[in-house]
Amino acid sequence: MRVAIAGAGAVGRSIARELIDNGHQVLLIDKSPTAIRPERVPNAEWLLADSCELSSLEEAQLDKCDVVIAATGDDKANLVTSLLAKTEFGVPRTVGRVNHPNNEWLFTEAWGVDVNVSTPRIMSALVEEAVSVGDLVRLFTFRQGNANLVEMTLPTDSPYVGTPSGLVPFPDNCALVTILRDGQVYTSSGEQPLEAGDELLFVAASDVEEELERLLSPRTHGG
């Protein structure tokens, strides 16, 4: 995939590294000359430009991008970037970073945002859900389709500890996206064994979340 990221700060660079490690092409865009530091993400393309300007996005060839991520620290810029990407360049997928929770209601399809990501919302969800090991936590909902990004920390007594992820009978309409372990991000190759304490990130349909939790957590897995 070709992915353009508006905002080359710490958040944008971190996303870029993850995507590059997973084999994607990444273009980082920032209007601040001091933010253009190619040595920090050497395998990315870099462009000094304002992502809120149509001419800049034309220079970035957004029409050839599969995904645009608006990850600046300015909510107004993220909204405008998403809207231009969707309406002017027909980008199939847009992701908008929400910096201030009060602005979250704006990050909708009306502004060209397919998925909004709000760190405060994710953090509050983790607190309000009183998360413990084995609980399934919904991090956010994709606006297109009845699917959510959900997380579970695998309990030590899960029946699938030590099982390669490809051999776990996950429900239909559910995909294991990433395994977080010891500060490292592992792609779900199918051969990677699950370990106790792994944070598992899934994209799952709402109606299979309960089934997924029963499968992985022994508290409701007949144990």
PDB file of C-alpha atoms in Angstrom:
ATOM      1  CA  MET A   1       0.000   0.000   0.000  1.00  0.00           C
ATOM      2  CA  ARG A   2       1.005   3.582  -0.542  1.00  0.00           C
ATOM      3  CA  VAL A   3       0.262   5.718   2.503  1.00  0.00           C
ATOM      4  CA  ALA A   4       0.593   9.484   2.939  1.00  0.00           C
ATOM      5  CA  ILE A   5       0.952  10.831   6.463  1.00  0.00           C
ATOM      6  CA  ALA A   6       0.326  14.519   7.134  1.00  0.00           C
ATOM      7  CA  GLY A   7       2.365  15.532  10.146  1.00  0.00           C
ATOM      8  CA  ALA A   8       5.969  14.421  10.619  1.00  0.00           C
ATOM      9  CA  GLY A   9       6.071  14.852  14.379  1.00  0.00           C
ATOM     10  CA  ALA A  10       6.586  12.038  16.853  1.00  0.00           C
ATOM     11  CA  VAL A  11       3.181  10.509  16.099  1.00  0.00           C
ATOM     12  CA  GLY A  12       3.560  10.658  12.319  1.00  0.00           C
ATOM     13  CA  ARG A  13       7.088   9.247  12.394  1.00  0.00           C
ATOM     14  CA  SER A  14       6.062   6.411  14.689  1.00  0.00           C
ATOM     15  CA  ILE A  15       3.205   5.436  12.375  1.00  0.00           C
ATOM     16  CA  ALA A  16       5.540   5.669   9.384  1.00  0.00           C
ATOM     17  CA  ARG A  17       8.084   3.301  10.925  1.00  0.00           C
ATOM     18  CA  GLU A  18       5.404   0.734  11.724  1.00  0.00           C
ATOM     19  CA  LEU A  19       3.995   0.851   8.205  1.00  0.00           C
ATOM     20  CA  ILE A  20       7.417   0.636   6.562  1.00  0.00           C
ATOM     21  CA  ASP A  21       8.316  -2.346   8.746  1.00  0.00           C
ATOM     22  CA  ASN A  22       5.151  -3.993   7.422  1.00  0.00           C
ATOM     23  CA  GLY A  23       6.218  -3.434   3.827  1.00  0.00           C
ATOM     24  CA  HIS A  24       4.215  -0.337   2.890  1.00  0.00           C
ATOM     25  CA  GLN A  25       5.354   2.755   0.983  1.00  0.00           C
ATOM     26  CA  VAL A  26       5.110   5.885   3.114  1.00  0.00           C
ATOM     27  CA  LEU A  27       5.212   9.602   2.315  1.00  0.00           C
ATOM     28  CA  LEU A  28       5.600  12.013   5.232  1.00  0.00           C
ATOM     29  CA  ILE A  29       4.298  15.558   4.669  1.00  0.00           C
ATOM     30  CA  ASP A  30       4.958  18.540   6.933  1.00  0.00           C
ATOM     31  CA  LYS A  31       4.910  22.298   6.400  1.00  0.00           C
ATOM     32  CA  SER A  32       7.602  22.979   8.989  1.00  0.00           C
ATOM     33  CA  PRO A  33      11.180  22.826   7.675  1.00  0.00           C
ATOM     34  CA  THR A  34      12.419  21.765  11.108  1.00  0.00           C
ATOM     35  CA  ALA A  35      10.158  18.703  10.975  1.00  0.00           C
ATOM     36  CA  ILE A  36      11.702  17.439   7.751  1.00  0.00           C
ATOM     37  CA  ARG A  37      14.275  15.038   9.157  1.00  0.00           C
ATOM     38  CA  PRO A  38      14.721  12.192   6.657  1.00  0.00           C
ATOM     39  CA  GLU A  39      17.409  10.576   8.788  1.00  0.00           C
ATOM     40  CA  ARG A  40      14.769   9.763  11.417  1.00  0.00           C
ATOM     41  CA  VAL A  41      12.747   7.622   8.998  1.00  0.00           C
ATOM     42  CA  PRO A  42      15.224   6.996   6.170  1.00  0.00           C
ATOM     43  CA  ASN A  43      13.017   4.612   4.199  1.00  0.00           C
ATOM     44  CA  ALA A  44      10.145   7.078   3.892  1.00  0.00           C
ATOM     45  CA  GLU A  45       9.616   9.717   1.236  1.00  0.00           C
ATOM     46  CA  TRP A  46       9.512  13.278   2.596  1.00  0.00           C
ATOM     47  CA  LEU A  47       7.751  16.384   1.342  1.00  0.00           C
ATOM     48  CA  LEU A  48       7.947  19.919   2.709  1.00  0.00           C
ATOM     49  CA  ALA A  49       4.415  21.149   2.058  1.00  0.00           C
ATOM     50  CA  ASP A  50       1.159  22.266   3.657  1.00  0.00           C
ATOM     51  CA  SER A  51      -1.318  19.372   3.551  1.00  0.00           C
ATOM     52  CA  CYS A  52      -4.204  21.859   3.708  1.00  0.00           C
ATOM     53  CA  GLU A  53      -3.294  23.245   0.281  1.00  0.00           C
ATOM     54  CA  LEU A  54      -4.617  21.543  -2.820  1.00  0.00           C
ATOM     55  CA  SER A  55      -1.438  22.231  -4.797  1.00  0.00           C
ATOM     56  CA  SER A  56       0.648  20.517  -2.112  1.00  0.00           C
ATOM     57  CA  LEU A  57      -1.515  17.417  -2.222  1.00  0.00           C
ATOM     58  CA  GLU A  58      -1.275  17.357  -5.995  1.00  0.00           C
ATOM     59  CA  GLU A  59       2.511  17.449  -5.653  1.00  0.00           C
ATOM     60  CA  ALA A  60       2.227  14.572  -3.190  1.00  0.00           C
ATOM     61  CA  GLN A  61       0.225  12.596  -5.798  1.00  0.00           C
ATOM     62  CA  LEU A  62      -2.505  11.739  -3.342  1.00  0.00           C
ATOM     63  CA  ASP A  63      -4.534  10.202  -6.135  1.00  0.00           C
ATOM     64  CA  LYS A  64      -2.036   7.322  -6.069  1.00  0.00           C
ATOM     65  CA  CYS A  65      -2.410   6.723  -2.323  1.00  0.00           C
ATOM     66  CA  ASP A  66      -4.464   3.932  -0.784  1.00  0.00           C
ATOM     67  CA  VAL A  67      -4.616   5.587   2.634  1.00  0.00           C
ATOM     68  CA  VAL A  68      -4.113   9.098   3.984  1.00  0.00           C
ATOM     69  CA  ILE A  69      -3.443   9.604   7.680  1.00  0.00           C
ATOM     70  CA  ALA A  70      -3.941  13.125   9.043  1.00  0.00           C
ATOM     71  CA  ALA A  71      -1.736  13.020  12.128  1.00  0.00           C
ATOM     72  CA  THR A  72      -0.805  16.633  12.828  1.00  0.00           C
ATOM     73  CA  GLY A  73      -1.250  18.267  16.211  1.00  0.00           C
ATOM     74  CA  ASP A  74      -3.884  20.613  14.753  1.00  0.00           C
ATOM     75  CA  ASP A  75      -7.437  19.259  14.498  1.00  0.00           C
ATOM     76  CA  LYS A  76      -8.424  21.853  11.886  1.00  0.00           C
ATOM     77  CA  ALA A  77      -5.536  20.778   9.654  1.00  0.00           C
ATOM     78  CA  ASN A  78      -6.443  17.115  10.098  1.00  0.00           C
ATOM     79  CA  LEU A  79     -10.044  17.753   9.094  1.00  0.00           C
ATOM     80  CA  VAL A  80      -9.132  19.791   6.022  1.00  0.00           C
ATOM     81  CA  THR A  81      -6.520  17.245   4.937  1.00  0.00           C
ATOM     82  CA  SER A  82      -9.008  14.389   5.271  1.00  0.00           C
ATOM     83  CA  LEU A  83     -11.706  16.263   3.398  1.00  0.00           C
ATOM     84  CA  LEU A  84      -9.416  17.186   0.498  1.00  0.00           C
ATOM     85  CA  ALA A  85      -8.007  13.663   0.319  1.00  0.00           C
ATOM     86  CA  LYS A  86     -11.466  12.152   0.092  1.00  0.00           C
ATOM     87  CA  THR A  87     -13.300  14.672  -2.092  1.00  0.00           C
ATOM     88  CA  GLU A  88     -10.557  15.923  -4.407  1.00  0.00           C
ATOM     89  CA  PHE A  89      -8.383  12.834  -4.781  1.00  0.00           C
ATOM     90  CA  GLY A  90     -10.769   9.966  -4.059  1.00  0.00           C
ATOM     91  CA  VAL A  91      -8.471   8.344  -1.496  1.00  0.00           C
ATOM     92  CA  PRO A  92     -10.142   5.064  -0.453  1.00  0.00           C
ATOM     93  CA  ARG A  93      -9.299   5.303   3.251  1.00  0.00           C
ATOM     94  CA  THR A  94      -8.677   8.272   5.529  1.00  0.00           C
ATOM     95  CA  VAL A  95      -7.675   8.242   9.182  1.00  0.00           C
ATOM     96  CA  GLY A  96      -7.925  11.397  11.278  1.00  0.00           C
ATOM     97  CA  ARG A  97      -6.101  12.039  14.561  1.00  0.00           C
ATOM     98  CA  VAL A  98      -8.260  13.798  17.147  1.00  0.00           C
ATOM     99  CA  ASN A  99      -6.123  15.939  19.457  1.00  0.00           C
ATOM    100  CA  HIS A 100      -8.893  17.532  21.525  1.00  0.00           C
ATOM    101  CA  PRO A 101     -11.833  15.353  22.621  1.00  0.00           C
ATOM    102  CA  ASN A 102     -14.276  18.258  22.228  1.00  0.00           C
ATOM    103  CA  ASN A 103     -13.632  18.162  18.485  1.00  0.00           C
ATOM    104  CA  GLU A 104     -14.260  14.458  18.050  1.00  0.00           C
ATOM    105  CA  TRP A 105     -17.843  14.955  16.844  1.00  0.00           C
ATOM    106  CA  LEU A 106     -16.475  16.710  13.746  1.00  0.00           C
ATOM    107  CA  PHE A 107     -14.395  13.735  12.618  1.00  0.00           C
ATOM    108  CA  THR A 108     -17.073  12.037  10.535  1.00  0.00           C
ATOM    109  CA  GLU A 109     -17.663  11.018   6.934  1.00  0.00           C
ATOM    110  CA  ALA A 110     -19.076  14.505   6.333  1.00  0.00           C
ATOM    111  CA  TRP A 111     -15.508  15.762   6.749  1.00  0.00           C
ATOM    112  CA  GLY A 112     -14.042  12.889   4.773  1.00  0.00           C
ATOM    113  CA  VAL A 113     -12.873  10.926   7.825  1.00  0.00           C
ATOM    114  CA  ASP A 114     -13.382   7.158   7.626  1.00  0.00           C
ATOM    115  CA  VAL A 115     -11.723   6.383  10.962  1.00  0.00           C
ATOM    116  CA  ASN A 116     -10.988   8.775  13.812  1.00  0.00           C
ATOM    117  CA  VAL A 117      -8.403   7.974  16.451  1.00  0.00           C
ATOM    118  CA  SER A 118      -8.556   9.777  19.777  1.00  0.00           C
ATOM    119  CA  THR A 119      -5.864   8.849  22.289  1.00  0.00           C
ATOM    120  CA  PRO A 120      -7.833  10.344  25.203  1.00  0.00           C
ATOM    121  CA  ARG A 121     -10.849   8.267  24.202  1.00  0.00           C
ATOM    122  CA  ILE A 122      -8.801   5.083  24.054  1.00  0.00           C
ATOM    123  CA  MET A 123      -7.275   5.830  27.451  1.00  0.00           C
ATOM    124  CA  SER A 124     -10.645   6.607  29.022  1.00  0.00           C
ATOM    125  CA  ALA A 125     -12.105   3.438  27.527  1.00  0.00           C
ATOM    126  CA  LEU A 126      -9.369   1.411  29.187  1.00  0.00           C
ATOM    127  CA  VAL A 127     -10.117   3.054  32.543  1.00  0.00           C
ATOM    128  CA  GLU A 128     -13.912   3.006  32.337  1.00  0.00           C
ATOM    129  CA  GLU A 129     -14.019  -0.620  31.270  1.00  0.00           C
ATOM    130  CA  ALA A 130     -12.003  -1.466  34.424  1.00  0.00           C
ATOM    131  CA  VAL A 131      -9.876  -3.582  32.195  1.00  0.00           C
ATOM    132  CA  SER A 132      -8.311  -6.734  33.538  1.00  0.00           C
ATOM    133  CA  VAL A 133      -6.470  -9.553  31.838  1.00  0.00           C
ATOM    134  CA  GLY A 134      -8.917 -11.503  29.701  1.00  0.00           C
ATOM    135  CA  ASP A 135     -11.328  -8.610  29.153  1.00  0.00           C
ATOM    136  CA  LEU A 136     -12.115  -7.601  25.598  1.00  0.00           C
ATOM    137  CA  VAL A 137     -11.886  -3.830  25.161  1.00  0.00           C
ATOM    138  CA  ARG A 138     -13.372  -1.947  22.224  1.00  0.00           C
ATOM    139  CA  LEU A 139     -10.905   0.779  21.251  1.00  0.00           C
ATOM    140  CA  PHE A 140     -12.819   2.388  18.414  1.00  0.00           C
ATOM    141  CA  THR A 141     -15.480   1.733  15.798  1.00  0.00           C
ATOM    142  CA  PHE A 142     -14.883   1.917  12.071  1.00  0.00           C
ATOM    143  CA  ARG A 143     -17.406   4.222  10.488  1.00  0.00           C
ATOM    144  CA  GLN A 144     -17.845   2.058   7.401  1.00  0.00           C
ATOM    145  CA  GLY A 145     -19.045  -1.406   8.212  1.00  0.00           C
ATOM    146  CA  ASN A 146     -20.103  -3.009  11.454  1.00  0.00           C
ATOM    147  CA  ALA A 147     -16.567  -3.598  12.743  1.00  0.00           C
ATOM    148  CA  ASN A 148     -14.460  -2.484  15.691  1.00  0.00           C
ATOM    149  CA  LEU A 149     -10.840  -2.447  16.753  1.00  0.00           C
ATOM    150  CA  VAL A 150     -10.718  -4.499  19.952  1.00  0.00           C
ATOM    151  CA  GLU A 151      -7.935  -5.488  22.349  1.00  0.00           C
ATOM    152  CA  MET A 152      -7.442  -8.353  24.748  1.00  0.00           C
ATOM    153  CA  THR A 153      -4.541  -9.260  27.031  1.00  0.00           C
ATOM    154  CA  LEU A 154      -4.180 -13.034  26.887  1.00  0.00           C
ATOM    155  CA  PRO A 155      -4.555 -14.645  30.346  1.00  0.00           C
ATOM    156  CA  THR A 156      -1.948 -17.099  31.597  1.00  0.00           C
ATOM    157  CA  ASP A 157      -4.538 -19.887  31.725  1.00  0.00           C
ATOM    158  CA  SER A 158      -5.986 -19.288  28.279  1.00  0.00           C
ATOM    159  CA  PRO A 159      -6.331 -22.606  26.419  1.00  0.00           C
ATOM    160  CA  TYR A 160      -4.404 -21.110  23.483  1.00  0.00           C
ATOM    161  CA  VAL A 161      -1.187 -20.053  25.227  1.00  0.00           C
ATOM    162  CA  GLY A 162       1.616 -21.555  23.133  1.00  0.00           C
ATOM    163  CA  THR A 163      -0.631 -22.115  20.112  1.00  0.00           C
ATOM    164  CA  PRO A 164       0.424 -20.602  16.772  1.00  0.00           C
ATOM    165  CA  SER A 165      -2.066 -17.855  15.980  1.00  0.00           C
ATOM    166  CA  GLY A 166      -2.934 -19.504  12.675  1.00  0.00           C
ATOM    167  CA  LEU A 167      -4.237 -22.574  14.517  1.00  0.00           C
ATOM    168  CA  VAL A 168      -6.567 -20.679  16.856  1.00  0.00           C
ATOM    169  CA  PRO A 169     -10.192 -21.100  15.678  1.00  0.00           C
ATOM    170  CA  PHE A 170     -11.083 -17.415  15.704  1.00  0.00           C
ATOM    171  CA  PRO A 171     -14.703 -16.620  14.787  1.00  0.00           C
ATOM    172  CA  ASP A 172     -15.688 -15.607  11.255  1.00  0.00           C
ATOM    173  CA  ASN A 173     -15.636 -11.847  10.652  1.00  0.00           C
ATOM    174  CA  CYS A 174     -12.672 -11.499  13.007  1.00  0.00           C
ATOM    175  CA  ALA A 175      -9.009 -10.926  12.142  1.00  0.00           C
ATOM    176  CA  LEU A 176      -5.964 -10.821  14.402  1.00  0.00           C
ATOM    177  CA  VAL A 177      -4.052  -7.754  13.250  1.00  0.00           C
ATOM    178  CA  THR A 178      -1.151  -7.329  15.662  1.00  0.00           C
ATOM    179  CA  ILE A 179       0.484  -8.927  18.690  1.00  0.00           C
ATOM    180  CA  LEU A 180       2.102  -6.533  21.176  1.00  0.00           C
ATOM    181  CA  ARG A 181       4.731  -8.186  23.374  1.00  0.00           C
ATOM    182  CA  ASP A 182       7.539  -6.736  25.491  1.00  0.00           C
ATOM    183  CA  GLY A 183       7.313  -3.396  23.731  1.00  0.00           C
ATOM    184  CA  GLN A 184       7.583  -5.022  20.305  1.00  0.00           C
ATOM    185  CA  VAL A 185       5.000  -5.200  17.524  1.00  0.00           C
ATOM    186  CA  TYR A 186       4.574  -8.563  15.821  1.00  0.00           C
ATOM    187  CA  THR A 187       2.543  -9.071  12.682  1.00  0.00           C
ATOM    188  CA  SER A 188       0.137 -11.955  12.688  1.00  0.00           C
ATOM    189  CA  SER A 189       1.909 -14.391  10.376  1.00  0.00           C
ATOM    190  CA  GLY A 190      -0.053 -17.400  11.595  1.00  0.00           C
ATOM    191  CA  GLU A 191       3.147 -19.083  12.783  1.00  0.00           C
ATOM    192  CA  GLN A 192       3.676 -16.758  15.778  1.00  0.00           C
ATOM    193  CA  PRO A 193       2.737 -18.631  18.985  1.00  0.00           C
ATOM    194  CA  LEU A 194       0.587 -16.729  21.450  1.00  0.00           C
ATOM    195  CA  GLU A 195       2.106 -16.054  24.861  1.00  0.00           C
ATOM    196  CA  ALA A 196       0.505 -15.200  28.198  1.00  0.00           C
ATOM    197  CA  GLY A 197       0.379 -11.436  28.602  1.00  0.00           C
ATOM    198  CA  ASP A 198       0.288 -10.747  24.854  1.00  0.00           C
ATOM    199  CA  GLU A 199      -1.863  -7.782  23.895  1.00  0.00           C
ATOM    200  CA  LEU A 200      -3.882  -8.964  20.911  1.00  0.00           C
ATOM    201  CA  LEU A 201      -5.458  -6.425  18.563  1.00  0.00           C
ATOM    202  CA  PHE A 202      -8.347  -7.597  16.395  1.00  0.00           C
ATOM    203  CA  VAL A 203     -10.670  -6.114  13.830  1.00  0.00           C
ATOM    204  CA  ALA A 204     -13.942  -7.827  14.602  1.00  0.00           C
ATOM    205  CA  ALA A 205     -17.624  -7.546  13.799  1.00  0.00           C
ATOM    206  CA  SER A 206     -19.676  -6.443  16.799  1.00  0.00           C
ATOM    207  CA  ASP A 207     -21.693  -9.650  16.887  1.00  0.00           C
ATOM    208  CA  VAL A 208     -18.616 -11.895  17.325  1.00  0.00           C
ATOM    209  CA  GLU A 209     -16.907  -9.961  20.143  1.00  0.00           C
ATOM    210  CA  GLU A 210     -18.542 -12.028  22.887  1.00  0.00           C
ATOM    211  CA  GLU A 211     -17.656 -15.265  21.096  1.00  0.00           C
ATOM    212  CA  LEU A 212     -14.048 -14.099  20.756  1.00  0.00           C
ATOM    213  CA  GLU A 213     -13.835 -13.297  24.464  1.00  0.00           C
ATOM    214  CA  ARG A 214     -15.281 -16.696  25.415  1.00  0.00           C
ATOM    215  CA  LEU A 215     -12.770 -18.397  23.127  1.00  0.00           C
ATOM    216  CA  LEU A 216      -9.662 -16.804  24.619  1.00  0.00           C
ATOM    217  CA  SER A 217     -10.639 -16.246  28.254  1.00  0.00           C
ATOM    218  CA  PRO A 218     -11.017 -19.317  30.489  1.00  0.00           C
ATOM    219  CA  ARG A 219     -13.441 -17.505  32.796  1.00  0.00           C
ATOM    220  CA  THR A 220     -16.144 -18.015  30.172  1.00  0.00           C
ATOM    221  CA  HIS A 221     -14.469 -20.799  28.218  1.00  0.00           C
ATOM    222  CA  GLY A 222     -15.869 -23.567  30.305  1.00  0.00           C
ATOM    223  CA  GLY A 223     -12.937 -23.359  32.728  1.00  0.00           C
TER     224      GLY A 223
END
